[in-house]
PDB file of C-alpha atoms in Angstrom:
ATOM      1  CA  UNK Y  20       0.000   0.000   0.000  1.00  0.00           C
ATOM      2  CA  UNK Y  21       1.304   3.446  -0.505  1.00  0.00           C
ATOM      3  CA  UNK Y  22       0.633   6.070   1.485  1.00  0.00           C
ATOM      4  CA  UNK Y  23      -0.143  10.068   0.890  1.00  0.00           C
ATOM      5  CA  UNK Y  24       0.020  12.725   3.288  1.00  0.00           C
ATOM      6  CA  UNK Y  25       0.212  16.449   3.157  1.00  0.00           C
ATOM      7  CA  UNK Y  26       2.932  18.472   5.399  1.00  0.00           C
ATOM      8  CA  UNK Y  27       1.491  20.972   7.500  1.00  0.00           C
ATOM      9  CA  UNK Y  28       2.903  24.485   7.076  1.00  0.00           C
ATOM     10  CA  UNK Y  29       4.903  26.081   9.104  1.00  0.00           C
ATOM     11  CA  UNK Y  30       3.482  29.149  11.222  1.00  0.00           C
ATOM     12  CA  UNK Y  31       6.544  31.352   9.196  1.00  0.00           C
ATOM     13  CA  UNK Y  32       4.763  30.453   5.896  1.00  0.00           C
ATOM     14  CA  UNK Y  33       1.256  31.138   6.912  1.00  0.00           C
ATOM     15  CA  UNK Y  34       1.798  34.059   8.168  1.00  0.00           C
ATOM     16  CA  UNK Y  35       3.692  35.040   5.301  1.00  0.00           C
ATOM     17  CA  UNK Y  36       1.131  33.982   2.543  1.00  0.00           C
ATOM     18  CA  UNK Y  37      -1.654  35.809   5.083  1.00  0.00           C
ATOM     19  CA  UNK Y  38       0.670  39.344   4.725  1.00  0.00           C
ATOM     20  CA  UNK Y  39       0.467  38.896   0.796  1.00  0.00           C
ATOM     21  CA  UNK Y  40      -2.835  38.019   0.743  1.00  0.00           C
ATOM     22  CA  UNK Y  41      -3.213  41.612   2.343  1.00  0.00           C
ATOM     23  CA  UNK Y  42      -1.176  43.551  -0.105  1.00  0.00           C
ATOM     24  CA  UNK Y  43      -2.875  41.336  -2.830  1.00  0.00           C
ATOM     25  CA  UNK Y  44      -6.275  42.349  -1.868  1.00  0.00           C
ATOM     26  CA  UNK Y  45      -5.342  46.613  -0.596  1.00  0.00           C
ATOM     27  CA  UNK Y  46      -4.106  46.422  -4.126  1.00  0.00           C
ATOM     28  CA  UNK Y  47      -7.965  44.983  -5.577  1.00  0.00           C
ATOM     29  CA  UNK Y  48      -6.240  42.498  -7.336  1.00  0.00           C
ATOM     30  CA  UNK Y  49      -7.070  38.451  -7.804  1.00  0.00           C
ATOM     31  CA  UNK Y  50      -4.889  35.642  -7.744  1.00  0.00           C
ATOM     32  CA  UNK Y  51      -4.480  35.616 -11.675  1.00  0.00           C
ATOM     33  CA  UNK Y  52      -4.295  39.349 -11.984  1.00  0.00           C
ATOM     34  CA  UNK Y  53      -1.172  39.423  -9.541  1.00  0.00           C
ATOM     35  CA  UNK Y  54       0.465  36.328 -11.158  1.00  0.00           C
ATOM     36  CA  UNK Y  55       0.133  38.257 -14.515  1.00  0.00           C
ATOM     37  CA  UNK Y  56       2.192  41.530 -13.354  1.00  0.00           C
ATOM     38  CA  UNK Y  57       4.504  39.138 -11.630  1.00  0.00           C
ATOM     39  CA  UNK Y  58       5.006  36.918 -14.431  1.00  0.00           C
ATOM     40  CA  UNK Y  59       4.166  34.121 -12.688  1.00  0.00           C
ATOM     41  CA  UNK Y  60       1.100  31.866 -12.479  1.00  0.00           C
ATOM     42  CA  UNK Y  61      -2.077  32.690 -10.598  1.00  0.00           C
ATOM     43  CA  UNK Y  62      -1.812  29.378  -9.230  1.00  0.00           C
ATOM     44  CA  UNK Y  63       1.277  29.894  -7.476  1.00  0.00           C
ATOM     45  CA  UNK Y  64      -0.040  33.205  -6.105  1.00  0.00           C
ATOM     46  CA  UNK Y  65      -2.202  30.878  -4.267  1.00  0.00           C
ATOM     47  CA  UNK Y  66       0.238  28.255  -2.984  1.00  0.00           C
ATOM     48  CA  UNK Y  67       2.008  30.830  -1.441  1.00  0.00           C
ATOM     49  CA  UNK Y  68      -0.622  32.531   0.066  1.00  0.00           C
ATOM     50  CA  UNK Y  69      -2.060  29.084   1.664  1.00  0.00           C
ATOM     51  CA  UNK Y  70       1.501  28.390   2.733  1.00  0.00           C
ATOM     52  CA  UNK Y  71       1.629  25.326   0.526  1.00  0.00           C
ATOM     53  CA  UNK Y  72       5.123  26.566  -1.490  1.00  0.00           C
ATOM     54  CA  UNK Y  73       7.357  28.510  -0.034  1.00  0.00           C
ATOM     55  CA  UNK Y  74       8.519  31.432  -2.557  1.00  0.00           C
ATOM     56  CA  UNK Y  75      11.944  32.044  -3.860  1.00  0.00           C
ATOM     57  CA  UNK Y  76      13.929  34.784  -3.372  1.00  0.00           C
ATOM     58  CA  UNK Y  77      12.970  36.765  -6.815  1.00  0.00           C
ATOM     59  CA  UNK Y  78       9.490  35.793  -5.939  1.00  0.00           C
ATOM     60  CA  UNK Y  79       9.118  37.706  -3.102  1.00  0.00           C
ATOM     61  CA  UNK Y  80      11.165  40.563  -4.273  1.00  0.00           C
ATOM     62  CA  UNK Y  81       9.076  40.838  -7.287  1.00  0.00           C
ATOM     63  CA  UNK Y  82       6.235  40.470  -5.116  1.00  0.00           C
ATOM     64  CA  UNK Y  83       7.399  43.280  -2.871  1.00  0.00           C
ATOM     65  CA  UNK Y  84       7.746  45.782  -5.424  1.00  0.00           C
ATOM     66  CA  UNK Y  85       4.215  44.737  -7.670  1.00  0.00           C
ATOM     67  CA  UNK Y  86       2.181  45.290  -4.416  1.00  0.00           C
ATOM     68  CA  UNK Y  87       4.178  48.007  -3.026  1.00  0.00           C
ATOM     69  CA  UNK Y  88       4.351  46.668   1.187  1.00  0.00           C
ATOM     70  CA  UNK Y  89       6.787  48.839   2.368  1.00  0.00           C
ATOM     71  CA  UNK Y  90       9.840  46.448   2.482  1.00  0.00           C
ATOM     72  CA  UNK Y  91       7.170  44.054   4.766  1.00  0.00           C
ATOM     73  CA  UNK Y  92       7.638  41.552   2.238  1.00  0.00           C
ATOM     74  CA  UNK Y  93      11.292  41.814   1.541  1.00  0.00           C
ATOM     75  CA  UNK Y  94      11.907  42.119   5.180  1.00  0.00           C
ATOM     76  CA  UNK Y  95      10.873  37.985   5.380  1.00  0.00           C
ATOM     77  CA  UNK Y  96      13.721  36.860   3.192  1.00  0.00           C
ATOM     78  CA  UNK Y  97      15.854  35.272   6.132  1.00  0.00           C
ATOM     79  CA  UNK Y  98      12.799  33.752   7.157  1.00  0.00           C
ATOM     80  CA  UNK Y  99      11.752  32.369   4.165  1.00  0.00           C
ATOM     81  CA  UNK Y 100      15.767  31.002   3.539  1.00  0.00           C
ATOM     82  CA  UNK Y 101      15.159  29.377   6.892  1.00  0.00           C
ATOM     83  CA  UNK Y 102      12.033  27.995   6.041  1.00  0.00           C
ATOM     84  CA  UNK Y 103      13.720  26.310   2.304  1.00  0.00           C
ATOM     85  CA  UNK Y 104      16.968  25.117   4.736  1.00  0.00           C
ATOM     86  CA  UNK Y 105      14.558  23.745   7.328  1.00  0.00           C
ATOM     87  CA  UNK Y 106      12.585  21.978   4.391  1.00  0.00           C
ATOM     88  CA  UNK Y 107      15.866  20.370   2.498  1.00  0.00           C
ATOM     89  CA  UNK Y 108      16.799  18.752   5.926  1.00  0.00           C
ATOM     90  CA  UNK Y 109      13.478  16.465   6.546  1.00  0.00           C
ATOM     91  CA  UNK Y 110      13.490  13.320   6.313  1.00  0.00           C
ATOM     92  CA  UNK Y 111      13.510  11.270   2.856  1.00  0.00           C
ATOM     93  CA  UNK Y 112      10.990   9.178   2.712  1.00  0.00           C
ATOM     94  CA  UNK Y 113      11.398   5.594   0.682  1.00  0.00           C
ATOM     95  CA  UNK Y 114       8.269   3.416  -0.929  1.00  0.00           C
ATOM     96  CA  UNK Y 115       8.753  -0.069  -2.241  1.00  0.00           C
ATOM     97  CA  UNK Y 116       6.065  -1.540  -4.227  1.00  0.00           C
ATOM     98  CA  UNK Y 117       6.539  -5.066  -5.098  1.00  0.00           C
ATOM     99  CA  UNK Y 118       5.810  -6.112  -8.567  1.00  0.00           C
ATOM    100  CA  UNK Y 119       5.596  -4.121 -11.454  1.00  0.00           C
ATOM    101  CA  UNK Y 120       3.448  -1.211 -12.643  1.00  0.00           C
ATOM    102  CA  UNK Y 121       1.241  -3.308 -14.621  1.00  0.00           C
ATOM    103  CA  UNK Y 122       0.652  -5.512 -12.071  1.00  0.00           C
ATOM    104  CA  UNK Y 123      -0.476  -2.385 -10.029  1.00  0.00           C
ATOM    105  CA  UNK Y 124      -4.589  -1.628  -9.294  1.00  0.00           C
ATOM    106  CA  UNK Y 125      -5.746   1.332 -11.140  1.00  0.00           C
ATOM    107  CA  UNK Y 126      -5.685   3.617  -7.925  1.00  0.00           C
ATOM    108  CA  UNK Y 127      -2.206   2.217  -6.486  1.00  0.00           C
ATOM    109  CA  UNK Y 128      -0.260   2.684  -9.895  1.00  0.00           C
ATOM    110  CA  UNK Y 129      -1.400   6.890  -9.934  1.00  0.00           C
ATOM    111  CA  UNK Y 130      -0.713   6.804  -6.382  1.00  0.00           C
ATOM    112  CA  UNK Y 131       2.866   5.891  -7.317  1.00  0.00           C
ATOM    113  CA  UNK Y 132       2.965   7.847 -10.220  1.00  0.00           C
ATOM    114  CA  UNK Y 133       2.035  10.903  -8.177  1.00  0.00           C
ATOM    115  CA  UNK Y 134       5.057  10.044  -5.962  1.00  0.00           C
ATOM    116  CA  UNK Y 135       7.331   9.616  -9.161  1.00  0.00           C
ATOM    117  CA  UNK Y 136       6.271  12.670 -10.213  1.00  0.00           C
ATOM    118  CA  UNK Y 137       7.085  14.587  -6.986  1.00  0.00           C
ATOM    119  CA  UNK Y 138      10.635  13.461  -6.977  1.00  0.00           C
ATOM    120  CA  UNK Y 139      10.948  10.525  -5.965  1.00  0.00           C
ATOM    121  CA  UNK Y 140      12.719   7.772  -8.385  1.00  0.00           C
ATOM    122  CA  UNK Y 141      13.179   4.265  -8.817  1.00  0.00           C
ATOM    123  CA  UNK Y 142      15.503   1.785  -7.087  1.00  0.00           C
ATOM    124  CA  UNK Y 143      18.613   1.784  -8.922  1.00  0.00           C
ATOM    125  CA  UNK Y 144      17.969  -1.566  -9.436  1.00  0.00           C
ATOM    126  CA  UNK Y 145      14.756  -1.009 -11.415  1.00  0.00           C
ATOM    127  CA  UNK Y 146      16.258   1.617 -13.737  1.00  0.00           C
ATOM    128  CA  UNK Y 147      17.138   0.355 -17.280  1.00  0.00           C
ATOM    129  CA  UNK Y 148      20.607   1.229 -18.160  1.00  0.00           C
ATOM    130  CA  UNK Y 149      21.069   3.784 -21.025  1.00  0.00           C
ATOM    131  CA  UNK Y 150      22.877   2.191 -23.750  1.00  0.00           C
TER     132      UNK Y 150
END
């Protein structure tokens, strides 16, 4: 069986993502309107501002300037460096699924696939070699 969970978000982030939501909204602007003038994508605006992603560096400078905060925003970029370092030293997490893909249910084989697709990666084992 494999197993999904979500990571709760650290106090840092969510109070960082509810200070952007702030200047997002003084400013009158939605989610996709903000990712425009950023160049980013509205979606991200909103992973941030549920504390789901934490932002990079340009982010929140670009952020900072677009919504005009008062250096608020800029002010958090220890924190958020803190935030990626404290992320990068969790723990890595290893699934083993017996059997092949194929032999995988419907639901169990996206489940994995999912994973894959978050970064995780086969046992070296598994791999085919190139060449």
């Amino acid at each position: 069986m494999i197993v999904e969970g979500l990571m709760q978000p650290s106090e840092a982030l969510r109070y960082f993502g509810q200070v952007a939501r702030h200047f997002r909204r003084r400013s009158q602007l939605t989610q996709m309107e903000l990712g425009e003038k950023l160049g980013y994508v509205g979606a991200l605006v909103g992973q941030v501002e549920a504390a789901t992603r934490t932002p990079t560096d340009g982010y929140t400078l670009r952020l900072e300037e677009v919504l005009d905060a008062g250096g608020l925003l800029a002010a958090a970029l220890p924190m958020l460096e803190a935030e990626r370092r404290r992320a990068e030293s969790r723990p890595v997490y290893v699934f083993v699924v017996e059997g092949s893909v194929e032999e995988l249910s419907g639901p169990m084989a996206a489940t994995l696939l999912r994973y894959l697709a978050k970064g995780a990666s086969a046992a070296p084992a598994d791999r085919q070699a190139d060449g």
